[in-house]
Amino acid sequence: MPQELTIALDAMGGDNAPACVLRGAAMALVRFPGVRFQIFGDERQIAPLLEQVSMLKPRSEIIHTDQFIRGDDKPSAAVRQGKQSSMRLAIDAVKEGRAHGVVSAGNTGALMAMSKIVLRTLAGINRPAIAALFPTMRGESVMLDLGANVECDAQDLLNFAIMGDAFARAVLGLSHPKLGILNVGSEDEKGHEEVKGAALKLRECGLDLNFHGFIEGMDIAQGLVDVVVTDGFTGNVALKTAEGTARLIRTYLRDAFNSSPVAKLGAFFAQGALATVKEKLDDRKRNGAMFLGLNGIVVKSHGSADAYSFCNAIGVAVELASHNINQKILQEIKLSSASGEPVANAS
Amino acid sequence: MPQELTIALDAMGGDNAPACVLRGAAMALVRFPGVRFQIFGDERQIAPLLEQVSMLKPRSEIIHTDQFIRGDDKPSAAVRQGKQSSMRLAIDAVKEGRAHGVVSAGNTGALMAMSKIVLRTLAGINRPAIAALFPTMRGESVMLDLGANVECDAQDLLNFAIMGDAFARAVLGLSHPKLGILNVGSEDEKGHEEVKGAALKLRECGLDLNFHGFIEGMDIAQGLVDVVVTDGFTGNVALKTAEGTARLIRTYLRDAFNSSPVAKLGAFFAQGALATVKEKLDDRKRNGAMFLGLNGIVVKSHGSADAYSFCNAIGVAVELASHNINQKILQEIKLSSASGEPVANAS
């Protein structure tokens, strides 16, 4: 890490807050000993827990507040009425330069709405996107948008490609990530106007991007590309469909291995092998969805995250902050608009 | 079956034509002894193969043609230049009442374009949809549209729901299928205008439909609903993403079971259990996507179908024809428009 990083934590967001937030932070400190934390939330709950993870104590500061955003709060209400909430104060810390990024396991809609209002979008970006990693035959890839924007035009998709490229460089350490646009076929004439327009823009934007072309749903898990670009509706459905399918197959396997004494014997001998598969499919490893396109690093942890899972979300924030991802995105956006492509407000 | 059914077969479509078409038809005859076949294609190739499946011979008639649609032919070109093709003649047989349905493993786009022009859409339906079955925790569900329409308005989605309901009654034998609209969340305010509008129309259409509301990608494989209604872009991506995920996990499992002698021993004892899982995930069982919303039954088999797989596609055509699915759809569409909802040409 080029500098000492401070991460703001919304200690009150998610099903297992604040305990898993603090234990996750302690785990993250083992991986990133130079990180400091600002912990936003109810000091009466946080202080005793901090005593239990004593290594975390000297590296963190509690900023007390009584106000929290609940999981079922409407984003608009959270923005209006939650100005003293742990989530909002944590975002404010990024805005005011006191923290290099924020991590929350709270209400996704509220986190996005507050982040947009407080941090604003990067110059040239109309809409922020949610990006996350998923497992493939070749390792891991990035997909975006995963649900921030249910409707996107060609320009939005071009911007997502630029942001996904920067994300893959920072988090996956790739020097020249391969980009693909999710579509219903790989041929140029397939799909709606938005994807066709985005493909054209990507080919003509003048940036040194490794654009593969259109990919299909089947190609996501194959790892055909490193960055899957799509609108938030399709991306959300694709991600959750993949999760649901993995869950279905796990259930099939569990039932099958419990179906007879011989099958149980097989499961006994295969337990090491099955544990490897389980580990590969473990979503906790890939916890931490980044809100890309904002003037600041905002990472959303799964609401049901345990400590290990939350630690990984902190890891994403640290990687992105230490790679100065937003500077890289700004540079690329500027280059793409210099090449004659209007960037913001184009459609 | 209420009557003796005749199915028209495009013997020249797909990777394994015409051999698998004929062997599939012979297998289908074991399941449906009352069915007759009209086999369209090159008699010089078909006649000798027919000698090998002698039981099929007395139940079928060869209609010779030299013209075939290739997998890479453009739909528009196929429509213009393929008037004597095996695919077109098989569709014509349905149009002219000589066959009760057609099955082809050929070019999907060409089959859809020709079917639309020859058979035309049902009264009240603007756009036909592609429907197919997929496995869930509870058995099987139907999803549509799977790619015929990359853009759909609320009225199209309502019509898909009505058609999917009829499909689930006919093929799954359900008396009151549960319907859901695929979305990025289950709350009413989630999603774009098209899905919100479709939900409203479904609630107000006056039909006795079992509408659950919005579902998410995760719910597809859970089997939360029997009929998943979505636009062709999202449906295509969801289906292929699920297939890709299943393939990824199969690869993980195969690698894991080959990773050590102990794991191999486990695989040996578990082989019966693993075969059960493989069978449940076997796409061949569910081969046969129906083009719903046309004046006639058109079933598309996977291009790479083997005989067993093609037999199942014929099974779908037989089930739909014997249940008079199109009469049921027409009735429901008429009822929904009588309730004050304009059906065709609305948006």
XYZ file of C-alpha atoms in Angstrom:
694
model
C 0.000 0.000 0.000
C 1.360 3.392 -1.001
C 0.006 5.121 2.094
C -1.646 4.396 5.405
C -5.296 3.772 4.645
C -8.322 4.510 6.782
C -11.569 2.641 6.151
C -14.910 3.896 7.504
C -17.174 1.107 8.755
C -20.936 1.309 9.146
C -20.993 -0.843 12.281
C -24.801 -0.991 12.430
C -25.639 -2.384 8.968
C -26.471 -6.014 8.197
C -28.006 -8.970 10.019
C -25.000 -9.633 12.254
C -24.043 -6.064 13.169
C -22.123 -4.850 15.008
C -20.352 -8.073 16.122
C -19.404 -9.388 12.666
C -18.326 -5.932 11.500
C -15.805 -5.716 14.336
C -14.599 -9.298 14.053
C -14.312 -8.846 10.291
C -12.241 -5.705 10.817
C -9.940 -7.596 13.199
C -9.464 -10.314 10.562
C -8.756 -7.688 7.907
C -6.063 -6.204 10.131
C -4.163 -9.488 9.944
C -4.144 -9.210 6.144
C -3.556 -5.444 6.024
C -1.686 -4.446 9.212
C -1.352 -0.825 8.068
C -5.082 -0.103 7.899
C -6.935 2.088 10.398
C -10.692 2.030 11.020
C -13.328 4.617 11.843
C -16.241 2.746 13.355
C -19.648 4.463 13.149
C -22.465 3.340 15.434
C -23.740 2.830 18.935
C -20.758 3.145 21.263
C -22.575 1.236 24.027
C -22.683 -1.828 21.789
C -19.379 -1.287 20.033
C -17.063 -0.527 22.973
C -17.561 -3.835 24.846
C -17.142 -5.808 21.595
C -13.942 -3.914 20.856
C -12.544 -5.145 24.175
C -12.906 -8.705 22.846
C -10.845 -7.997 19.724
C -8.057 -6.183 21.498
C -5.699 -5.953 18.488
C -8.291 -3.823 16.718
C -8.596 -1.296 19.531
C -5.421 0.748 18.983
C -6.120 0.888 15.216
C -9.657 2.180 15.467
C -11.782 5.072 16.568
C -15.467 4.884 17.507
C -17.732 7.684 16.268
C -20.929 7.406 18.227
C -24.410 7.843 16.806
C -27.831 6.673 17.916
C -29.334 6.693 14.441
C -29.322 3.639 12.141
C -30.748 2.813 8.737
C -32.914 -0.299 8.825
C -33.062 -2.942 6.091
C -36.600 -2.008 5.088
C -36.171 1.784 5.111
C -36.944 3.362 1.750
C -33.828 4.903 0.151
C -35.513 8.318 -0.219
C -36.530 8.330 3.466
C -33.058 7.212 4.499
C -31.548 10.134 2.560
C -33.947 12.691 4.071
C -34.149 11.465 7.638
C -30.894 9.563 8.113
C -28.400 12.431 8.165
C -27.020 11.319 11.542
C -27.154 7.603 10.774
C -24.059 5.408 11.049
C -24.263 4.775 7.291
C -24.441 8.460 6.385
C -21.690 9.535 8.774
C -19.408 6.819 7.375
C -20.007 8.103 3.835
C -19.439 11.685 5.030
C -16.024 10.578 6.337
C -15.047 9.584 2.788
C -16.437 12.797 1.348
C -14.451 14.879 3.828
C -11.228 12.974 3.208
C -11.054 11.457 6.702
C -11.414 7.942 5.244
C -10.265 6.362 1.957
C -13.342 4.169 1.586
C -16.480 2.974 3.346
C -17.846 -0.535 3.887
C -21.447 -1.268 4.901
C -23.549 -4.435 5.121
C -26.716 -2.318 5.399
C -29.619 -1.455 3.100
C -28.277 -1.469 -0.489
C -30.742 1.070 -1.888
C -30.102 3.513 0.957
C -26.333 3.100 0.654
C -26.471 3.813 -3.089
C -28.818 6.797 -2.726
C -26.774 8.382 0.077
C -23.483 7.724 -1.694
C -24.738 9.375 -4.874
C -25.937 12.452 -3.008
C -22.916 12.827 -0.746
C -20.067 11.758 -3.031
C -21.620 12.536 -6.443
C -20.642 10.728 -9.618
C -17.234 11.024 -11.251
C -16.953 13.626 -14.025
C -18.267 12.015 -17.207
C -20.264 9.298 -15.441
C -24.060 9.591 -15.371
C -24.806 6.469 -13.417
C -22.779 4.552 -10.872
C -22.796 0.751 -11.213
C -22.484 -2.167 -8.817
C -19.602 -4.514 -9.631
C -18.651 -7.828 -8.060
C -16.607 -10.954 -8.677
C -17.941 -14.395 -9.568
C -16.256 -17.788 -10.068
C -15.431 -19.129 -13.525
C -13.618 -22.100 -15.081
C -10.512 -19.929 -15.303
C -10.666 -18.246 -11.889
C -12.683 -15.116 -11.270
C -14.306 -12.445 -13.390
C -16.039 -9.129 -12.734
C -19.640 -8.366 -13.685
C -21.374 -4.983 -13.710
C -23.970 -3.522 -13.347
C -25.611 -5.839 -10.827
C -28.696 -3.811 -10.076
C -28.034 -0.101 -9.609
C -29.649 0.793 -12.956
C -32.556 -1.205 -14.338
C -32.318 0.700 -17.612
C -29.055 1.676 -19.293
C -28.240 3.252 -22.641
C -25.221 2.556 -24.839
C -23.189 5.327 -23.201
C -23.838 3.908 -19.725
C -22.654 0.489 -20.919
C -19.477 2.047 -22.380
C -18.805 3.730 -19.041
C -19.425 0.431 -17.212
C -16.849 -1.204 -19.502
C -14.274 1.465 -18.646
C -15.014 1.153 -14.920
C -15.001 -2.669 -15.041
C -11.645 -2.592 -16.798
C -10.177 -0.468 -13.994
C -11.777 -2.729 -11.360
C -10.314 -5.890 -12.924
C -6.863 -4.290 -13.052
C -7.082 -3.268 -9.376
C -8.757 -6.289 -7.802
C -7.746 -9.140 -10.130
C -4.323 -7.693 -10.956
C -4.806 -8.145 -14.710
C -2.772 -5.939 -17.032
C -5.187 -6.054 -19.970
C -8.572 -7.489 -18.941
C -10.776 -8.940 -21.695
C -14.180 -7.231 -21.851
C -17.470 -8.652 -23.151
C -21.017 -7.312 -23.427
C -23.711 -9.758 -22.288
C -26.194 -10.475 -25.078
C -28.501 -13.173 -26.468
C -25.973 -14.241 -29.108
C -22.408 -13.522 -30.148
C -23.196 -12.226 -33.650
C -23.068 -8.469 -34.315
C -26.726 -8.213 -35.349
C -28.036 -9.822 -32.136
C -29.656 -7.936 -29.265
C -31.315 -4.576 -28.681
C -30.115 -1.108 -29.674
C -28.388 -0.454 -26.341
C -25.969 -3.394 -26.582
C -25.338 -2.842 -30.290
C -24.640 0.836 -29.647
C -22.328 0.023 -26.751
C -20.325 -2.422 -28.883
C -19.914 0.251 -31.544
C -18.833 2.839 -28.980
C -16.352 0.420 -27.431
C -14.777 -0.246 -30.827
C -14.605 3.464 -31.647
C -13.767 5.054 -28.293
C -10.060 5.204 -28.991
C -9.098 3.562 -25.709
C -6.668 0.694 -25.422
C -9.353 -1.723 -24.224
C -9.298 -5.455 -24.908
C -12.874 -5.738 -26.199
C -13.885 -9.283 -27.118
C -17.427 -8.511 -28.357
C -20.758 -10.008 -27.323
C -20.935 -12.979 -24.992
C -23.855 -15.191 -23.951
C -25.053 -16.320 -20.517
C -23.258 -19.633 -21.003
C -19.924 -17.832 -21.385
C -20.058 -16.108 -17.974
C -19.098 -19.186 -15.947
C -16.722 -20.326 -18.709
C -14.647 -17.246 -17.959
C -14.571 -16.282 -21.639
C -13.970 -12.670 -20.561
C -12.640 -10.997 -17.403
C -15.263 -8.246 -17.338
C -18.939 -8.883 -18.156
C -20.710 -5.622 -19.033
C -24.504 -5.503 -18.767
C -27.443 -3.404 -17.606
C -28.458 -3.681 -13.949
C -31.631 -5.633 -14.660
C -29.959 -8.400 -16.635
C -26.878 -8.468 -14.400
C -28.950 -8.799 -11.245
C -31.010 -11.626 -12.736
C -27.915 -13.412 -14.104
C -26.040 -13.247 -10.798
C -28.992 -14.439 -8.734
C -29.885 -17.145 -11.272
C -26.328 -18.480 -11.021
C -26.547 -18.445 -7.199
C -29.899 -20.233 -7.314
C -28.571 -22.865 -9.706
C -25.542 -23.516 -7.501
C -27.868 -23.909 -4.518
C -30.087 -26.325 -6.468
C -27.144 -28.531 -7.388
C -25.826 -28.487 -3.794
C -29.265 -29.705 -2.653
C -29.306 -32.434 -5.321
C -25.846 -33.564 -4.211
C -26.687 -33.549 -0.508
C -29.851 -35.554 -1.108
C -28.008 -37.991 -3.367
C -25.176 -38.557 -0.869
C -27.742 -39.228 1.872
C -29.827 -41.559 -0.275
C -28.160 -44.880 0.673
C -25.454 -46.357 2.924
C -23.200 -46.865 -0.119
C -23.673 -43.243 -1.185
C -22.838 -42.141 2.375
C -19.648 -44.198 2.205
C -18.813 -42.454 -1.059
C -19.423 -39.073 0.567
C -17.111 -40.073 3.424
C -14.193 -40.859 1.112
C -14.963 -37.884 -1.103
C -15.311 -35.367 1.723
C -11.957 -33.716 1.015
C -12.808 -33.390 -2.680
C -16.288 -32.063 -1.905
C -14.825 -29.527 0.510
C -12.655 -28.182 -2.339
C -15.729 -27.699 -4.518
C -17.610 -26.070 -1.655
C -14.702 -23.713 -1.072
C -14.591 -22.746 -4.762
C -18.292 -21.928 -4.700
C -18.108 -20.115 -1.346
C -19.685 -16.709 -1.921
C -18.113 -15.377 1.267
C -14.714 -15.316 -0.460
C -16.074 -12.918 -3.046
C -18.093 -10.708 -0.677
C -17.845 -6.987 -1.333
C -19.652 -5.319 -4.217
C -18.150 -2.020 -5.290
C -20.276 1.009 -6.201
C -18.234 2.206 -9.177
C -18.428 5.688 -10.654
C -18.576 7.756 -7.460
C -16.076 10.262 -6.060
C -15.086 7.837 -3.348
C -14.867 4.139 -2.632
C -18.060 2.533 -1.378
C -18.198 -1.221 -0.839
C -21.410 -3.082 -0.056
C -21.122 -6.278 1.957
C -23.817 -8.953 1.847
C -26.394 -8.253 4.562
C -25.979 -11.728 6.039
C -22.167 -11.529 6.073
C -20.247 -13.293 8.824
C -16.871 -12.016 10.050
C -14.847 -13.809 7.338
C -17.177 -12.506 4.689
C -17.097 -8.924 6.014
C -13.301 -9.091 6.191
C -13.278 -9.807 2.435
C -15.488 -6.794 1.743
C -12.969 -4.658 3.645
C -10.284 -6.274 1.482
C -12.036 -5.031 -1.671
C -12.143 -1.469 -0.294
C -8.450 -1.616 0.622
C -7.423 -2.954 -2.808
C -9.440 -0.327 -4.644
C -8.202 2.517 -2.456
C -4.565 1.481 -2.699
C -4.842 1.204 -6.500
C -6.390 4.675 -6.819
C -9.099 3.167 -8.977
C -11.056 6.395 -9.390
C -8.067 8.286 -10.789
C -7.707 5.537 -13.387
C -11.384 5.660 -14.321
C -11.289 9.459 -14.653
C -8.283 9.256 -16.944
C -9.923 6.719 -19.251
C -13.208 8.618 -19.347
C -11.305 11.771 -20.287
C -9.418 9.939 -23.057
C -12.593 8.380 -24.435
C -14.309 11.765 -24.616
C -11.229 13.365 -26.169
C -11.477 10.801 -28.972
C -14.634 12.495 -30.161
C -17.128 10.398 -28.290
C -19.357 12.598 -26.167
C -19.414 10.967 -22.764
C -21.820 12.455 -20.281
C -25.435 13.194 -21.165
C -25.163 11.307 -24.440
C -27.629 8.634 -25.366
C -55.062 -38.425 -26.962
C -58.467 -37.337 -28.223
C -57.642 -38.022 -31.853
C -54.986 -39.570 -34.026
C -52.198 -37.015 -34.249
C -49.835 -36.351 -37.118
C -46.519 -34.600 -36.452
C -44.494 -32.996 -39.246
C -40.744 -33.481 -38.857
C -38.041 -31.345 -40.447
C -35.695 -34.279 -41.041
C -32.817 -32.087 -42.237
C -32.428 -29.688 -39.270
C -29.793 -29.991 -36.555
C -26.280 -31.398 -36.206
C -27.339 -35.053 -36.263
C -29.956 -34.950 -39.018
C -31.531 -36.963 -40.433
C -30.460 -40.035 -38.381
C -31.388 -38.715 -34.917
C -34.670 -37.289 -36.197
C -35.744 -40.726 -37.399
C -34.473 -42.614 -34.375
C -36.112 -40.030 -32.123
C -39.400 -40.499 -33.970
C -39.150 -44.265 -33.509
C -38.613 -43.772 -29.761
C -41.566 -41.376 -29.610
C -43.736 -44.037 -31.239
C -43.133 -46.320 -28.257
C -44.471 -43.584 -25.962
C -47.274 -42.468 -28.279
C -48.270 -45.467 -30.426
C -51.128 -43.537 -32.063
C -48.944 -40.832 -33.629
C -48.193 -40.606 -37.368
C -45.282 -38.719 -38.915
C -44.760 -36.702 -42.072
C -41.038 -36.636 -42.695
C -39.733 -33.750 -44.835
C -36.304 -33.993 -46.429
C -33.991 -35.832 -48.787
C -35.627 -39.183 -49.571
C -32.280 -40.674 -50.653
C -30.958 -40.186 -47.121
C -34.213 -40.833 -45.275
C -35.450 -44.013 -46.995
C -32.454 -46.230 -46.098
C -32.527 -44.986 -42.478
C -36.217 -45.733 -42.293
C -35.444 -49.366 -43.167
C -33.373 -49.548 -39.972
C -36.260 -48.392 -37.755
C -38.865 -50.671 -39.274
C -41.610 -49.954 -36.731
C -41.615 -46.321 -37.855
C -42.111 -47.147 -41.536
C -45.849 -47.977 -41.531
C -46.565 -44.873 -39.401
C -44.770 -42.369 -41.580
C -44.711 -40.759 -44.976
C -41.651 -39.192 -46.622
C -42.167 -35.898 -48.465
C -39.080 -35.383 -50.558
C -37.292 -32.078 -51.039
C -33.770 -31.163 -52.059
C -33.764 -27.810 -50.273
C -32.569 -27.365 -46.669
C -32.073 -24.432 -44.318
C -28.544 -24.298 -42.926
C -27.624 -23.305 -39.369
C -25.984 -20.073 -40.498
C -28.662 -18.954 -42.985
C -30.123 -15.556 -42.115
C -33.808 -15.805 -41.135
C -34.823 -13.234 -43.767
C -32.973 -15.144 -46.504
C -34.463 -18.437 -45.321
C -37.952 -16.951 -45.569
C -37.355 -15.557 -49.070
C -35.363 -18.357 -50.630
C -36.378 -21.404 -48.598
C -39.937 -21.917 -49.803
C -39.204 -25.516 -50.827
C -37.026 -26.297 -47.803
C -37.787 -29.217 -45.489
C -38.410 -26.729 -42.659
C -40.847 -24.619 -44.656
C -42.761 -27.584 -46.092
C -43.126 -29.047 -42.592
C -44.582 -25.738 -41.340
C -46.864 -25.586 -44.411
C -48.232 -29.013 -43.424
C -49.394 -27.537 -40.099
C -50.841 -24.480 -41.812
C -52.810 -26.645 -44.235
C -54.134 -28.940 -41.505
C -52.220 -32.002 -42.671
C -50.202 -32.101 -39.425
C -51.049 -31.129 -35.829
C -47.601 -29.783 -35.067
C -44.063 -29.479 -36.388
C -40.722 -30.312 -34.774
C -37.371 -29.051 -36.067
C -33.818 -29.092 -34.711
C -32.789 -26.533 -37.341
C -31.929 -22.821 -37.351
C -34.003 -21.166 -34.569
C -34.256 -17.737 -36.175
C -35.349 -19.188 -39.524
C -37.897 -21.474 -37.843
C -39.399 -18.545 -35.927
C -39.462 -16.224 -38.962
C -41.054 -18.838 -41.234
C -43.552 -19.905 -38.585
C -44.658 -16.315 -38.031
C -45.159 -15.715 -41.754
C -46.853 -19.015 -42.529
C -48.925 -19.597 -39.394
C -49.357 -15.996 -38.189
C -49.900 -15.080 -34.555
C -53.044 -15.967 -32.614
C -55.730 -13.262 -32.498
C -54.771 -10.856 -29.699
C -51.090 -11.834 -29.631
C -48.530 -9.407 -31.071
C -45.428 -11.450 -30.447
C -44.882 -15.174 -30.157
C -42.630 -16.342 -27.327
C -40.284 -19.270 -26.798
C -41.133 -21.377 -23.749
C -39.259 -24.287 -22.198
C -38.956 -26.296 -18.997
C -36.123 -26.121 -16.467
C -35.373 -28.081 -13.280
C -36.190 -26.722 -9.823
C -36.127 -27.875 -6.198
C -39.775 -28.851 -6.561
C -39.682 -30.468 -10.007
C -39.964 -28.483 -13.209
C -41.123 -25.003 -14.162
C -41.750 -23.163 -17.421
C -39.960 -19.982 -18.450
C -40.831 -17.632 -21.311
C -39.755 -15.724 -23.355
C -36.357 -17.309 -23.944
C -35.193 -15.145 -26.787
C -37.827 -14.495 -29.440
C -38.273 -10.853 -28.369
C -35.371 -8.815 -26.996
C -37.757 -6.009 -26.091
C -41.228 -6.529 -24.623
C -43.826 -4.145 -23.251
C -46.235 -4.772 -20.372
C -48.911 -6.131 -22.710
C -46.486 -8.653 -24.225
C -45.574 -9.845 -20.736
C -49.266 -10.236 -19.838
C -49.767 -12.328 -22.968
C -46.689 -14.427 -22.102
C -48.225 -15.072 -18.673
C -51.473 -16.263 -20.256
C -49.590 -18.478 -22.713
C -47.255 -19.822 -20.010
C -50.265 -20.670 -17.849
C -51.769 -22.729 -20.686
C -48.391 -24.372 -21.356
C -47.948 -25.387 -17.710
C -51.460 -26.861 -17.624
C -50.806 -28.871 -20.796
C -47.236 -30.040 -20.283
C -46.895 -30.114 -16.489
C -50.502 -31.158 -15.858
C -51.053 -28.429 -13.252
C -54.601 -27.280 -12.587
C -53.709 -23.794 -11.368
C -50.062 -22.932 -12.116
C -48.437 -20.218 -10.012
C -47.105 -17.341 -12.165
C -44.262 -14.933 -11.370
C -42.653 -12.038 -13.224
C -38.855 -12.051 -13.134
C -37.495 -8.854 -11.576
C -34.589 -7.457 -9.528
C -36.554 -7.632 -6.280
C -39.875 -8.863 -4.979
C -41.220 -5.484 -3.825
C -43.863 -3.713 -5.936
C -41.735 -0.624 -6.570
C -38.779 -2.606 -7.981
C -37.904 -2.867 -11.678
C -38.630 -0.973 -14.887
C -41.970 0.236 -16.226
C -42.563 -2.882 -18.328
C -42.542 -5.327 -15.401
C -44.497 -2.958 -13.139
C -47.090 -2.470 -15.866
C -47.331 -6.198 -16.487
C -47.910 -6.897 -12.791
C -50.700 -4.326 -12.740
C -52.295 -5.797 -15.865
C -52.084 -9.319 -14.444
C -53.856 -8.227 -11.274
C -56.552 -6.377 -13.222
C -57.085 -8.608 -16.242
C -60.068 -10.380 -14.718
C -58.686 -13.856 -15.445
C -58.552 -16.648 -12.889
C -54.742 -16.680 -12.864
C -52.660 -17.638 -9.835
C -50.325 -14.618 -9.909
C -47.673 -14.669 -7.197
C -46.018 -11.330 -8.027
C -42.368 -10.529 -8.729
C -39.666 -13.126 -8.274
C -35.859 -12.848 -8.361
C -33.242 -14.877 -10.210
C -32.600 -16.883 -7.044
C -36.234 -18.029 -6.974
C -36.143 -19.653 -10.438
C -34.290 -22.785 -9.355
C -36.126 -22.785 -6.008
C -39.303 -23.463 -7.954
C -41.118 -20.620 -6.196
C -43.454 -20.385 -9.204
C -44.481 -22.773 -12.000
C -44.296 -20.161 -14.757
C -41.523 -17.541 -14.950
C -42.558 -14.624 -17.170
C -39.830 -12.407 -18.614
C -38.677 -10.585 -21.743
C -36.638 -12.574 -24.263
C -33.359 -10.835 -23.455
C -33.451 -11.536 -19.729
C -34.927 -15.032 -20.184
C -32.253 -16.023 -22.660
C -29.464 -14.762 -20.395
C -30.991 -16.419 -17.297
C -31.419 -19.801 -18.980
C -27.906 -19.816 -20.441
C -26.362 -18.515 -17.197
C -28.001 -21.407 -15.337
C -26.677 -23.885 -17.917
C -23.194 -22.380 -17.672
C -23.249 -22.530 -13.866
C -24.330 -26.193 -13.912
C -21.485 -26.940 -16.332
C -18.992 -25.104 -14.088
C -20.015 -27.132 -11.040
C -19.878 -30.411 -13.018
C -16.293 -29.509 -13.997
C -15.392 -28.649 -10.377
C -16.833 -32.000 -9.233
C -15.085 -34.021 -11.942
C -11.748 -32.386 -11.151
C -12.251 -32.879 -7.411
C -13.158 -36.582 -7.758
C -10.044 -37.116 -9.891
C -7.773 -35.194 -7.538
C -6.593 -38.116 -5.330
C -6.933 -41.902 -4.934
C -9.175 -41.396 -1.891
C -11.418 -39.027 -3.840
C -11.585 -41.583 -6.660
C -12.649 -44.230 -4.137
C -15.355 -41.855 -2.942
C -16.505 -41.323 -6.522
C -16.644 -45.098 -6.995
C -18.969 -45.614 -4.027
C -20.974 -42.514 -4.875
C -21.406 -43.313 -8.574
C -25.061 -44.294 -8.181
C -25.800 -41.099 -6.275
C -23.894 -38.979 -8.784
C -25.777 -40.615 -11.660
C -29.052 -39.501 -10.032
C -27.830 -35.909 -9.911
C -26.612 -36.110 -13.516
C -29.982 -37.449 -14.587
C -31.826 -34.617 -12.812
C -29.666 -32.045 -14.588
C -29.899 -33.811 -17.963
C -31.084 -31.177 -20.438
C -32.058 -33.869 -22.940
C -35.065 -34.768 -20.771
C -36.394 -31.254 -21.163
C -35.594 -30.811 -24.874
C -38.290 -29.106 -26.920
C -38.926 -25.379 -26.753
C -42.390 -24.354 -27.861
C -43.039 -21.272 -30.003
C -46.179 -20.058 -28.225
C -48.669 -17.613 -29.714
C -48.870 -18.953 -33.272
C -51.791 -20.540 -35.110
C -50.149 -23.932 -34.917
C -47.782 -25.938 -32.772
C -44.090 -25.412 -33.500
C -41.476 -27.091 -31.324
C -37.778 -26.340 -31.577
C -35.370 -29.093 -30.605
C -31.791 -28.335 -29.559
C -29.554 -28.359 -32.630
C -27.242 -30.927 -31.075
C -30.082 -33.238 -30.029
C -29.507 -36.990 -30.012
C -32.364 -39.467 -30.615
C -33.539 -39.505 -26.974
C -33.489 -35.736 -26.863
C -35.373 -35.372 -30.178
C -37.939 -37.917 -28.963
C -38.660 -35.607 -26.010
C -39.157 -32.632 -28.331
C -41.715 -34.705 -30.251
C -43.307 -35.496 -26.872
C -43.788 -31.765 -26.210
C -45.508 -31.318 -29.595
C -47.784 -34.310 -28.938
C -48.750 -33.082 -25.443
C -49.508 -29.570 -26.661
C -51.500 -30.784 -29.657
C -53.532 -33.272 -27.638
C -54.338 -30.577 -25.054
C -55.490 -28.114 -27.716
C -53.255 -25.512 -26.127
C -54.008 -22.807 -28.698
C -57.774 -22.995 -28.133
C -57.107 -22.458 -24.424
C -54.841 -19.483 -25.055
C -57.374 -17.904 -27.429
C -60.119 -18.287 -24.832
C -58.068 -16.621 -22.095
C -56.944 -13.784 -24.375
C -60.575 -13.168 -25.316
C -61.639 -13.150 -21.637
C -58.818 -10.778 -20.674
C -59.784 -8.329 -23.425
C -63.476 -8.617 -22.505
C -62.542 -7.478 -18.985
C -61.727 -4.061 -20.356
C -58.021 -4.539 -20.895
C -57.156 -3.820 -24.500
C -55.044 -6.729 -25.659
C -53.525 -6.404 -29.094
C -51.664 -3.298 -30.180
C -51.655 -1.885 -26.655
C -48.514 -0.641 -25.016
